[in-house]
mmCIF file of C-alpha atoms in Angstrom:
data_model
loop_
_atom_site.group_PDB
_atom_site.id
_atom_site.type_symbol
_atom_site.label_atom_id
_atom_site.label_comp_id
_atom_site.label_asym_id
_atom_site.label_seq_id
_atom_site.Cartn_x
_atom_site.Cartn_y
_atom_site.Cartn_z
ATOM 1 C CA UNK A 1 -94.724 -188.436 -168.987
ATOM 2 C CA UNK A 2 -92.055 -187.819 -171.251
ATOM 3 C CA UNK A 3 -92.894 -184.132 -171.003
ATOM 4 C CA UNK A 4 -92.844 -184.034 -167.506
ATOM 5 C CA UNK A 5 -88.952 -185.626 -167.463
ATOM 6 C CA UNK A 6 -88.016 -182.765 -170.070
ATOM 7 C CA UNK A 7 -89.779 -180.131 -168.261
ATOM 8 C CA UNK A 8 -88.297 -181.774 -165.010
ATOM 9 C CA UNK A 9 -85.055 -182.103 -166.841
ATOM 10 C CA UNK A 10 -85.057 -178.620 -168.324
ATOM 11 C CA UNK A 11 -86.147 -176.890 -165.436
ATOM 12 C CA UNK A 12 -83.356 -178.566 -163.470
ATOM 13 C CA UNK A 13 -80.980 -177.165 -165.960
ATOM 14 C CA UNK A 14 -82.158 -173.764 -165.214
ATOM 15 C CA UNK A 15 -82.114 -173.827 -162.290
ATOM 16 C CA UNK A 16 -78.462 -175.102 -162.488
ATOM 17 C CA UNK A 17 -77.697 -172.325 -164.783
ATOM 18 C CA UNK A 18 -79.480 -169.893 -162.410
ATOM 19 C CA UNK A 19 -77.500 -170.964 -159.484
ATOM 20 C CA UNK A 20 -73.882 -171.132 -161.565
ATOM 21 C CA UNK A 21 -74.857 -167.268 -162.302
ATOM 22 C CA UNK A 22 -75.739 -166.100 -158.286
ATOM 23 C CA UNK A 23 -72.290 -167.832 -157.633
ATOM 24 C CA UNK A 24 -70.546 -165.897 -160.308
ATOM 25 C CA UNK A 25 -72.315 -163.119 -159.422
ATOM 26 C CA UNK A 26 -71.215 -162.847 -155.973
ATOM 27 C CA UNK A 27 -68.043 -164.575 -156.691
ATOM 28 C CA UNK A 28 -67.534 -160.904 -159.006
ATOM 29 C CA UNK A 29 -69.321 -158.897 -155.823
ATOM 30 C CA UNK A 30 -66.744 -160.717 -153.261
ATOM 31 C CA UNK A 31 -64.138 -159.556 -155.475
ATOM 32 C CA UNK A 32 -65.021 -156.133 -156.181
ATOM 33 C CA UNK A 33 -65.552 -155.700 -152.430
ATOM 34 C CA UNK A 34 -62.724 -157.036 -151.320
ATOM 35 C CA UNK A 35 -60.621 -154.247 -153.876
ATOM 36 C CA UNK A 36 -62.197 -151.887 -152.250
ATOM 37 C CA UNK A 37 -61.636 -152.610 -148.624
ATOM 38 C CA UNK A 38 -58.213 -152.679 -149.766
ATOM 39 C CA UNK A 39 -58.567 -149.513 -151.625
ATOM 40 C CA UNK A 40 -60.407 -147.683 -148.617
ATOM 41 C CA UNK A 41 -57.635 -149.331 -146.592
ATOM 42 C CA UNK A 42 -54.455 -147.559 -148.516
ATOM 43 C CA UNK A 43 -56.818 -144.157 -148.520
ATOM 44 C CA UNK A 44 -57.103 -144.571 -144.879
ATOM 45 C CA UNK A 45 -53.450 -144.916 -144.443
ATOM 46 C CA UNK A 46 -52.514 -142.414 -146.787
ATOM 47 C CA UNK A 47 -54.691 -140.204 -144.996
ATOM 48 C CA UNK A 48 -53.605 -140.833 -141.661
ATOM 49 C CA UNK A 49 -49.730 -140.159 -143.224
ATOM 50 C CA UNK A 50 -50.995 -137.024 -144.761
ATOM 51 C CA UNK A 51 -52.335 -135.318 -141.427
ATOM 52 C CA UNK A 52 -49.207 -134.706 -139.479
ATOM 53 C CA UNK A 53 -48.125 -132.889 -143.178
ATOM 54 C CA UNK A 54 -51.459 -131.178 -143.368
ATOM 55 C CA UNK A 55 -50.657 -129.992 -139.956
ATOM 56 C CA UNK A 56 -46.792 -129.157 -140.629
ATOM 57 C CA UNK A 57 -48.264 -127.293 -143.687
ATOM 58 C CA UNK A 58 -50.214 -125.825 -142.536
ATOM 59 C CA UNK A 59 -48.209 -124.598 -139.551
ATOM 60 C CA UNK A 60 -45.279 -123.343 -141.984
ATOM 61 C CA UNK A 61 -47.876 -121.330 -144.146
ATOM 62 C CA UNK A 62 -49.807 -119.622 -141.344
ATOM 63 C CA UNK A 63 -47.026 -116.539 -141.832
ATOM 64 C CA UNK A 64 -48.532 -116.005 -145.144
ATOM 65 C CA UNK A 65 -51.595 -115.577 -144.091
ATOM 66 C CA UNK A 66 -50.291 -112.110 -142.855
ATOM 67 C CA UNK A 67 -48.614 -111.349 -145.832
ATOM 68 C CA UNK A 68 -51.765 -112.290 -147.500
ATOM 69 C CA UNK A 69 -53.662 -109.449 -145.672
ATOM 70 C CA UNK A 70 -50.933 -106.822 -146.454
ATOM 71 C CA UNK A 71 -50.903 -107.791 -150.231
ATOM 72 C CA UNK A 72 -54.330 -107.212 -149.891
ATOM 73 C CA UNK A 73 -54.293 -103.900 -148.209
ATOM 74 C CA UNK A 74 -51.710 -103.206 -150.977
ATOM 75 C CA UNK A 75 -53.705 -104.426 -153.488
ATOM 76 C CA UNK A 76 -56.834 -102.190 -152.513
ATOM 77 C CA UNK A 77 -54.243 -99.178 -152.105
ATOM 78 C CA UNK A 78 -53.182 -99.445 -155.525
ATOM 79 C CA UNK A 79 -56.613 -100.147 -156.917
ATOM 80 C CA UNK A 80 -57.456 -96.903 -155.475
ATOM 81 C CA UNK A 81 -54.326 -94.971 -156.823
ATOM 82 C CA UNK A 82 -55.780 -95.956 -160.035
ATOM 83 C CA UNK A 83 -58.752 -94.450 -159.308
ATOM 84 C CA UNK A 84 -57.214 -91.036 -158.177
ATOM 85 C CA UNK A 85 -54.490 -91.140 -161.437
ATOM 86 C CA UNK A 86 -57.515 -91.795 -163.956
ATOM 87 C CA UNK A 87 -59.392 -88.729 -161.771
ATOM 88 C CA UNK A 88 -55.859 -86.621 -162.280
ATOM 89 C CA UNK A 89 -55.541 -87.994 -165.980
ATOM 90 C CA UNK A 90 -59.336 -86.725 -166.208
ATOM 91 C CA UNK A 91 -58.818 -83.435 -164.844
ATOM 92 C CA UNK A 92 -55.363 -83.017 -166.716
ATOM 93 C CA UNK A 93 -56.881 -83.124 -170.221
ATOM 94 C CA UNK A 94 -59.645 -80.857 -169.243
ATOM 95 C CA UNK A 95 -56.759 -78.658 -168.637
ATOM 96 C CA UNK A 96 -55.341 -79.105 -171.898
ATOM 97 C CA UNK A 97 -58.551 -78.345 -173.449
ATOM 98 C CA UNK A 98 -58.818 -75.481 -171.645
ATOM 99 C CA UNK A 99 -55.478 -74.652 -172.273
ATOM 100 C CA UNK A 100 -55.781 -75.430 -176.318
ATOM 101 C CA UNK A 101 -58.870 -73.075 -176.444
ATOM 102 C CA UNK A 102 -56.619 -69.601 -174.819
ATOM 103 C CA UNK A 103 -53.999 -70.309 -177.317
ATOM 104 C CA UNK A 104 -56.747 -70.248 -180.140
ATOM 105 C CA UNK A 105 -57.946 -67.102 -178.032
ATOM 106 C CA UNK A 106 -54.881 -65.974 -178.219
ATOM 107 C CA UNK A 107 -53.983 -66.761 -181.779
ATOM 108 C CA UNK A 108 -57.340 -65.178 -182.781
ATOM 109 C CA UNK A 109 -55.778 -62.296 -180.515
ATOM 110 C CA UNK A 110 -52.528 -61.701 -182.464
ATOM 111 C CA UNK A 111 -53.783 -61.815 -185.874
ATOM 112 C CA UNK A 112 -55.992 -59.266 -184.769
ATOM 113 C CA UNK A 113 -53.085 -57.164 -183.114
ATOM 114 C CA UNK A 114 -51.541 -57.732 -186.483
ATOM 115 C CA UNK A 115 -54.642 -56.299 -188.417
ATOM 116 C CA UNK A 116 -54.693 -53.512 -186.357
ATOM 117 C CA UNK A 117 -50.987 -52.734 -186.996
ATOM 118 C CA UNK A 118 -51.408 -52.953 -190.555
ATOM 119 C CA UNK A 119 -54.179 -50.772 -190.242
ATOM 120 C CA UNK A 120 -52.308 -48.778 -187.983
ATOM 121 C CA UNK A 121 -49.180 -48.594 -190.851
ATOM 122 C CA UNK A 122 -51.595 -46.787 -193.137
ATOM 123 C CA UNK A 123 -52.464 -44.440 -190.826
ATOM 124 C CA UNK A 124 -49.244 -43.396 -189.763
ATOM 125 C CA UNK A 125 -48.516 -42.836 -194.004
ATOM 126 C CA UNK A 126 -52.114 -40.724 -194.080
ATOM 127 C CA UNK A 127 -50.697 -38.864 -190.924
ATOM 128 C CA UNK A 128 -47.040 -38.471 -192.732
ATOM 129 C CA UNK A 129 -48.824 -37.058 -195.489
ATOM 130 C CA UNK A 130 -51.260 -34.246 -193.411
ATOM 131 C CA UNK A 131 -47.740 -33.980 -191.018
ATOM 132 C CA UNK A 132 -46.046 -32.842 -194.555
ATOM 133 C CA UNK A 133 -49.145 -31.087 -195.850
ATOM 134 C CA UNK A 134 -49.218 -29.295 -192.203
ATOM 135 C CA UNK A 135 -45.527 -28.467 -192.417
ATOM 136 C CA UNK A 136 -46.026 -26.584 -195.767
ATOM 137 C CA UNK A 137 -49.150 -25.144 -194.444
ATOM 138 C CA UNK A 138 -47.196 -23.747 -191.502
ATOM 139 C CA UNK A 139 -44.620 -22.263 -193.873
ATOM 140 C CA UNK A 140 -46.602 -20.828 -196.388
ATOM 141 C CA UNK A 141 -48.773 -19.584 -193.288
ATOM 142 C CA UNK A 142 -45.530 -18.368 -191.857
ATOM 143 C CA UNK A 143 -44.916 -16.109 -195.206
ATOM 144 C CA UNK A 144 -48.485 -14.897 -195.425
ATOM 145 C CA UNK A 145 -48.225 -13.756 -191.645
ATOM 146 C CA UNK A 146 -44.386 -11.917 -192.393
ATOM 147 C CA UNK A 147 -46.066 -10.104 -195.881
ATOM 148 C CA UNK A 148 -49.338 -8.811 -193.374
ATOM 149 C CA UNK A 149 -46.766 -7.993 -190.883
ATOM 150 C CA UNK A 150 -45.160 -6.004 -193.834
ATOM 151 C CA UNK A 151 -48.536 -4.654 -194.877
ATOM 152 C CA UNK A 152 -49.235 -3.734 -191.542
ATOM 153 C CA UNK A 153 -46.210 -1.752 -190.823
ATOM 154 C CA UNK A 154 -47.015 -0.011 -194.441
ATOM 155 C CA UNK A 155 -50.890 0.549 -193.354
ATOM 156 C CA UNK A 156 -50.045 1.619 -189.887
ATOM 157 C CA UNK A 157 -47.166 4.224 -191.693
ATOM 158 C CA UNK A 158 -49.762 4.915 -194.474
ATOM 159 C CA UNK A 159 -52.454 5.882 -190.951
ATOM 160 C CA UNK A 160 -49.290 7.866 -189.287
ATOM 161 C CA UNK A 161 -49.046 10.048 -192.197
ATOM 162 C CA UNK A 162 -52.061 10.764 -193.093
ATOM 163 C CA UNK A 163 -52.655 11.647 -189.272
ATOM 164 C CA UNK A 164 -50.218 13.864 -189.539
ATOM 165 C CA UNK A 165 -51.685 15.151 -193.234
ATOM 166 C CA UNK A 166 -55.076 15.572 -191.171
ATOM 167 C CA UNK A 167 -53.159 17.605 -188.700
ATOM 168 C CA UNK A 168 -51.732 19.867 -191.032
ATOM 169 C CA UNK A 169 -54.476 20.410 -193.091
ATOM 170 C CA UNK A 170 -56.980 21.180 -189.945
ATOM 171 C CA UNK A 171 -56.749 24.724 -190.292
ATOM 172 C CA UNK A 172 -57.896 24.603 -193.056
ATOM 173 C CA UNK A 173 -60.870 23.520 -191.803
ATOM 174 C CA UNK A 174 -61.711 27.080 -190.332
ATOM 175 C CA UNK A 175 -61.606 28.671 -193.628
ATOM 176 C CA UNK A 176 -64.809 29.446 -194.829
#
């Protein structure tokens, strides 16, 4: 019997204990609930203060929404500018490769022009030298042409005389 008044006695405290610990329990629950009705409440009126500024806001920024667009616009423009400049910029070096390989042409060109002047300088001293060599040619040719001139004149006297020797002496000729 004794066991049944402490298990009576014990289980009474439990059940004592259990009960203190539902009421504390929803004691805490009551509580916590109760913050946030009152926090729901202030979110409700905060909301329902923020509307009409929503509204105001959102009337005041509609303009922008225009300028929006044309920023846009502006942006794709310019995005597309870049585009053509990098095509330009593309194009513009090809150019100046182009352009770097004519003057290499062209450098190639002149010290071949001056090669062929250099080569052309000793040409004009061989042609100096057969112009002087021709000159004295030309003058000794000139002398040799005036002495058979002079011989010729001789020869051709030399021919008239003894024509005229032949002449003389044809009777003689007949003689037997």
């Amino acid at each position: 019997m004794r066991a049944k008044r402490i298990l009576t006695l014990v289980s009474t405290c439990l059940s004592l204990a259990g009960l203190g610990v539902f009421g504390y329990s929803m004691t805490q629950q009551t509580q916590i609930q109760s913050q946030m009705n009152h926090t729901m409440a202030t979110m409700n009126a905060d909301i329902a203060e923020t509307t009409p500024l929503v509204r105001a806001t959102s009337r005041a920024l509609s303009p922008l929404t225009q300028t929006t667009a044309a920023l846009s616009q502006i942006e794709l423009e310019e995005s597309q500018t870049v585009r053509d400049i990098s095509a330009m910029n593309a194009h513009l070096q090809a150019i100046g490769t182009s352009e770097g390989q004519v003057l290499m042409g062209m450098n190639a060109l002149y010290h071949a022009t001056s090669d062929v002047n250099k080569a052309l300088g000793g040409v004009t001293s061989t042609t100096d030298g057969i112009l002087d060599a021709s000159e004295s040619s030309a003058s000794s040719a000139g002398a040799e042409t005036s002495r058979i001139g002079t011989l010729n004149q001789q020869t051709a006297d030399v021919i008239s005389q003894l024509n005229q020797l032949n002449n003389k002496l044809a009777a003689l000729k007949l003689l037997p």
